[in-house]
Amino acid sequence: MDIIVDITTVIVALITAGIPAIVTAICSYFQHRTAKRHAAKQSILQMVMEDQLSWELFKKFPVNYGNINDEYAIYHKNGGNGEVTKKVNEYNNWYISVEASVASKRKEEI
């Protein structure tokens, strides 16, 4: 009888301590993932704005292209949605047009 009581006590203790620990670990994982996605999103939007403003105001060639695509990979890996995907696609198309514009001006100068 003592063994059954001891086993029951151990099972109750494991359930009492185990379930909150598992729930905490799962919540922590999702919170960390959400934080990484949010940080990547903010970084992407800031770099896009910097590049576009630098080009429009100073005709300074965009420098964040690689960083934006790296951050987008992090964003997408952590469950990103279509809002930033659309912005990154628009940026990539804009970047290609800027490259073409710069290339055509260089050809004219030669």
PDB file of C-alpha atoms in Angstrom:
ATOM      1  CA  MET A   1       0.000   0.000   0.000  1.00  0.00           C
ATOM      2  CA  ASP A   2       2.868   2.380   0.767  1.00  0.00           C
ATOM      3  CA  ILE A   3       4.357   1.833  -2.680  1.00  0.00           C
ATOM      4  CA  ILE A   4       1.065   2.815  -4.368  1.00  0.00           C
ATOM      5  CA  VAL A   5       0.827   5.967  -2.254  1.00  0.00           C
ATOM      6  CA  ASP A   6       4.450   6.812  -3.061  1.00  0.00           C
ATOM      7  CA  ILE A   7       3.910   6.257  -6.796  1.00  0.00           C
ATOM      8  CA  THR A   8       0.740   8.352  -6.692  1.00  0.00           C
ATOM      9  CA  THR A   9       2.585  11.126  -4.879  1.00  0.00           C
ATOM     10  CA  VAL A  10       5.396  11.050  -7.436  1.00  0.00           C
ATOM     11  CA  ILE A  11       2.926  11.128 -10.339  1.00  0.00           C
ATOM     12  CA  VAL A  12       1.021  14.043  -8.810  1.00  0.00           C
ATOM     13  CA  ALA A  13       4.302  15.895  -8.198  1.00  0.00           C
ATOM     14  CA  LEU A  14       5.448  15.283 -11.790  1.00  0.00           C
ATOM     15  CA  ILE A  15       2.149  16.491 -13.190  1.00  0.00           C
ATOM     16  CA  THR A  16       2.072  19.496 -10.867  1.00  0.00           C
ATOM     17  CA  ALA A  17       5.597  20.585 -11.803  1.00  0.00           C
ATOM     18  CA  GLY A  18       5.801  19.144 -15.313  1.00  0.00           C
ATOM     19  CA  ILE A  19       2.778  20.660 -16.989  1.00  0.00           C
ATOM     20  CA  PRO A  20       3.596  24.277 -16.031  1.00  0.00           C
ATOM     21  CA  ALA A  21       7.219  23.719 -17.105  1.00  0.00           C
ATOM     22  CA  ILE A  22       6.146  22.362 -20.490  1.00  0.00           C
ATOM     23  CA  VAL A  23       3.634  25.177 -21.012  1.00  0.00           C
ATOM     24  CA  THR A  24       6.280  27.742 -20.040  1.00  0.00           C
ATOM     25  CA  ALA A  25       8.771  26.256 -22.498  1.00  0.00           C
ATOM     26  CA  ILE A  26       6.235  26.276 -25.331  1.00  0.00           C
ATOM     27  CA  CYS A  27       5.149  29.855 -24.608  1.00  0.00           C
ATOM     28  CA  SER A  28       8.775  30.962 -24.386  1.00  0.00           C
ATOM     29  CA  TYR A  29       9.500  29.409 -27.785  1.00  0.00           C
ATOM     30  CA  PHE A  30       6.601  31.214 -29.446  1.00  0.00           C
ATOM     31  CA  GLN A  31       7.411  34.483 -27.704  1.00  0.00           C
ATOM     32  CA  HIS A  32      11.039  34.283 -28.859  1.00  0.00           C
ATOM     33  CA  ARG A  33       9.924  33.489 -32.384  1.00  0.00           C
ATOM     34  CA  THR A  34       7.497  36.416 -32.384  1.00  0.00           C
ATOM     35  CA  ALA A  35      10.192  38.760 -31.066  1.00  0.00           C
ATOM     36  CA  LYS A  36      12.620  37.704 -33.816  1.00  0.00           C
ATOM     37  CA  ARG A  37       9.924  38.179 -36.467  1.00  0.00           C
ATOM     38  CA  HIS A  38       9.020  41.619 -35.114  1.00  0.00           C
ATOM     39  CA  ALA A  39      12.667  42.738 -34.954  1.00  0.00           C
ATOM     40  CA  ALA A  40      13.271  41.562 -38.519  1.00  0.00           C
ATOM     41  CA  LYS A  41      10.132  43.359 -39.722  1.00  0.00           C
ATOM     42  CA  GLN A  42      11.168  46.640 -38.110  1.00  0.00           C
ATOM     43  CA  SER A  43      14.683  46.301 -39.503  1.00  0.00           C
ATOM     44  CA  ILE A  44      13.392  45.592 -43.010  1.00  0.00           C
ATOM     45  CA  LEU A  45      11.018  48.546 -43.020  1.00  0.00           C
ATOM     46  CA  GLN A  46      13.706  50.895 -41.700  1.00  0.00           C
ATOM     47  CA  MET A  47      16.313  49.811 -44.261  1.00  0.00           C
ATOM     48  CA  VAL A  48      13.819  50.072 -47.130  1.00  0.00           C
ATOM     49  CA  MET A  49      12.934  53.600 -46.067  1.00  0.00           C
ATOM     50  CA  GLU A  50      16.600  54.571 -45.684  1.00  0.00           C
ATOM     51  CA  ASP A  51      17.510  53.312 -49.145  1.00  0.00           C
ATOM     52  CA  GLN A  52      14.543  54.908 -50.863  1.00  0.00           C
ATOM     53  CA  LEU A  53      14.997  58.258 -49.138  1.00  0.00           C
ATOM     54  CA  SER A  54      18.743  58.284 -49.826  1.00  0.00           C
ATOM     55  CA  TRP A  55      18.057  57.619 -53.493  1.00  0.00           C
ATOM     56  CA  GLU A  56      15.271  60.163 -53.849  1.00  0.00           C
ATOM     57  CA  LEU A  57      17.000  62.945 -51.929  1.00  0.00           C
ATOM     58  CA  PHE A  58      20.687  62.413 -52.652  1.00  0.00           C
ATOM     59  CA  LYS A  59      20.798  59.911 -55.532  1.00  0.00           C
ATOM     60  CA  LYS A  60      22.859  57.703 -53.223  1.00  0.00           C
ATOM     61  CA  PHE A  61      22.843  54.107 -54.454  1.00  0.00           C
ATOM     62  CA  PRO A  62      20.915  51.716 -52.132  1.00  0.00           C
ATOM     63  CA  VAL A  63      23.264  49.890 -49.756  1.00  0.00           C
ATOM     64  CA  ASN A  64      20.873  47.690 -47.771  1.00  0.00           C
ATOM     65  CA  TYR A  65      19.809  45.238 -50.480  1.00  0.00           C
ATOM     66  CA  GLY A  66      21.672  42.229 -49.052  1.00  0.00           C
ATOM     67  CA  ASN A  67      20.753  43.058 -45.462  1.00  0.00           C
ATOM     68  CA  ILE A  68      17.084  43.403 -46.346  1.00  0.00           C
ATOM     69  CA  ASN A  69      17.032  39.996 -47.983  1.00  0.00           C
ATOM     70  CA  ASP A  70      18.902  38.456 -45.025  1.00  0.00           C
ATOM     71  CA  GLU A  71      16.412  39.955 -42.568  1.00  0.00           C
ATOM     72  CA  TYR A  72      13.554  38.798 -44.774  1.00  0.00           C
ATOM     73  CA  ALA A  73      14.844  35.228 -44.532  1.00  0.00           C
ATOM     74  CA  ILE A  74      14.748  35.538 -40.730  1.00  0.00           C
ATOM     75  CA  TYR A  75      11.290  37.104 -40.882  1.00  0.00           C
ATOM     76  CA  HIS A  76       9.944  34.379 -43.127  1.00  0.00           C
ATOM     77  CA  LYS A  77      11.570  31.588 -41.095  1.00  0.00           C
ATOM     78  CA  ASN A  78       9.795  32.847 -37.975  1.00  0.00           C
ATOM     79  CA  GLY A  79       6.318  32.889 -39.485  1.00  0.00           C
ATOM     80  CA  GLY A  80       6.190  36.206 -41.317  1.00  0.00           C
ATOM     81  CA  ASN A  81       3.108  37.167 -43.278  1.00  0.00           C
ATOM     82  CA  GLY A  82       2.387  38.709 -46.670  1.00  0.00           C
ATOM     83  CA  GLU A  83       2.579  42.332 -45.553  1.00  0.00           C
ATOM     84  CA  VAL A  84       6.376  42.409 -45.404  1.00  0.00           C
ATOM     85  CA  THR A  85       6.682  39.994 -48.327  1.00  0.00           C
ATOM     86  CA  LYS A  86       4.843  42.515 -50.485  1.00  0.00           C
ATOM     87  CA  LYS A  87       7.089  45.337 -49.269  1.00  0.00           C
ATOM     88  CA  VAL A  88      10.272  43.320 -49.903  1.00  0.00           C
ATOM     89  CA  ASN A  89       9.093  42.358 -53.390  1.00  0.00           C
ATOM     90  CA  GLU A  90       8.331  45.998 -54.169  1.00  0.00           C
ATOM     91  CA  TYR A  91      11.766  46.980 -52.839  1.00  0.00           C
ATOM     92  CA  ASN A  92      13.506  44.320 -54.941  1.00  0.00           C
ATOM     93  CA  ASN A  93      11.714  45.538 -58.076  1.00  0.00           C
ATOM     94  CA  TRP A  94      12.591  49.141 -57.192  1.00  0.00           C
ATOM     95  CA  TYR A  95      16.235  48.159 -56.597  1.00  0.00           C
ATOM     96  CA  ILE A  96      16.420  46.484 -60.008  1.00  0.00           C
ATOM     97  CA  SER A  97      15.044  49.637 -61.642  1.00  0.00           C
ATOM     98  CA  VAL A  98      17.607  51.791 -59.797  1.00  0.00           C
ATOM     99  CA  GLU A  99      20.392  49.464 -60.945  1.00  0.00           C
ATOM    100  CA  ALA A 100      19.168  49.717 -64.517  1.00  0.00           C
ATOM    101  CA  SER A 101      18.966  53.495 -64.251  1.00  0.00           C
ATOM    102  CA  VAL A 102      22.522  53.747 -62.918  1.00  0.00           C
ATOM    103  CA  ALA A 103      23.809  51.349 -65.588  1.00  0.00           C
ATOM    104  CA  SER A 104      22.162  53.340 -68.393  1.00  0.00           C
ATOM    105  CA  LYS A 105      23.635  56.610 -67.061  1.00  0.00           C
ATOM    106  CA  ARG A 106      27.093  55.029 -66.986  1.00  0.00           C
ATOM    107  CA  LYS A 107      26.706  53.926 -70.595  1.00  0.00           C
ATOM    108  CA  GLU A 108      25.724  57.468 -71.566  1.00  0.00           C
ATOM    109  CA  GLU A 109      28.806  58.854 -69.843  1.00  0.00           C
ATOM    110  CA  ILE A 110      31.121  56.536 -71.770  1.00  0.00           C
TER     111      ILE A 110
END
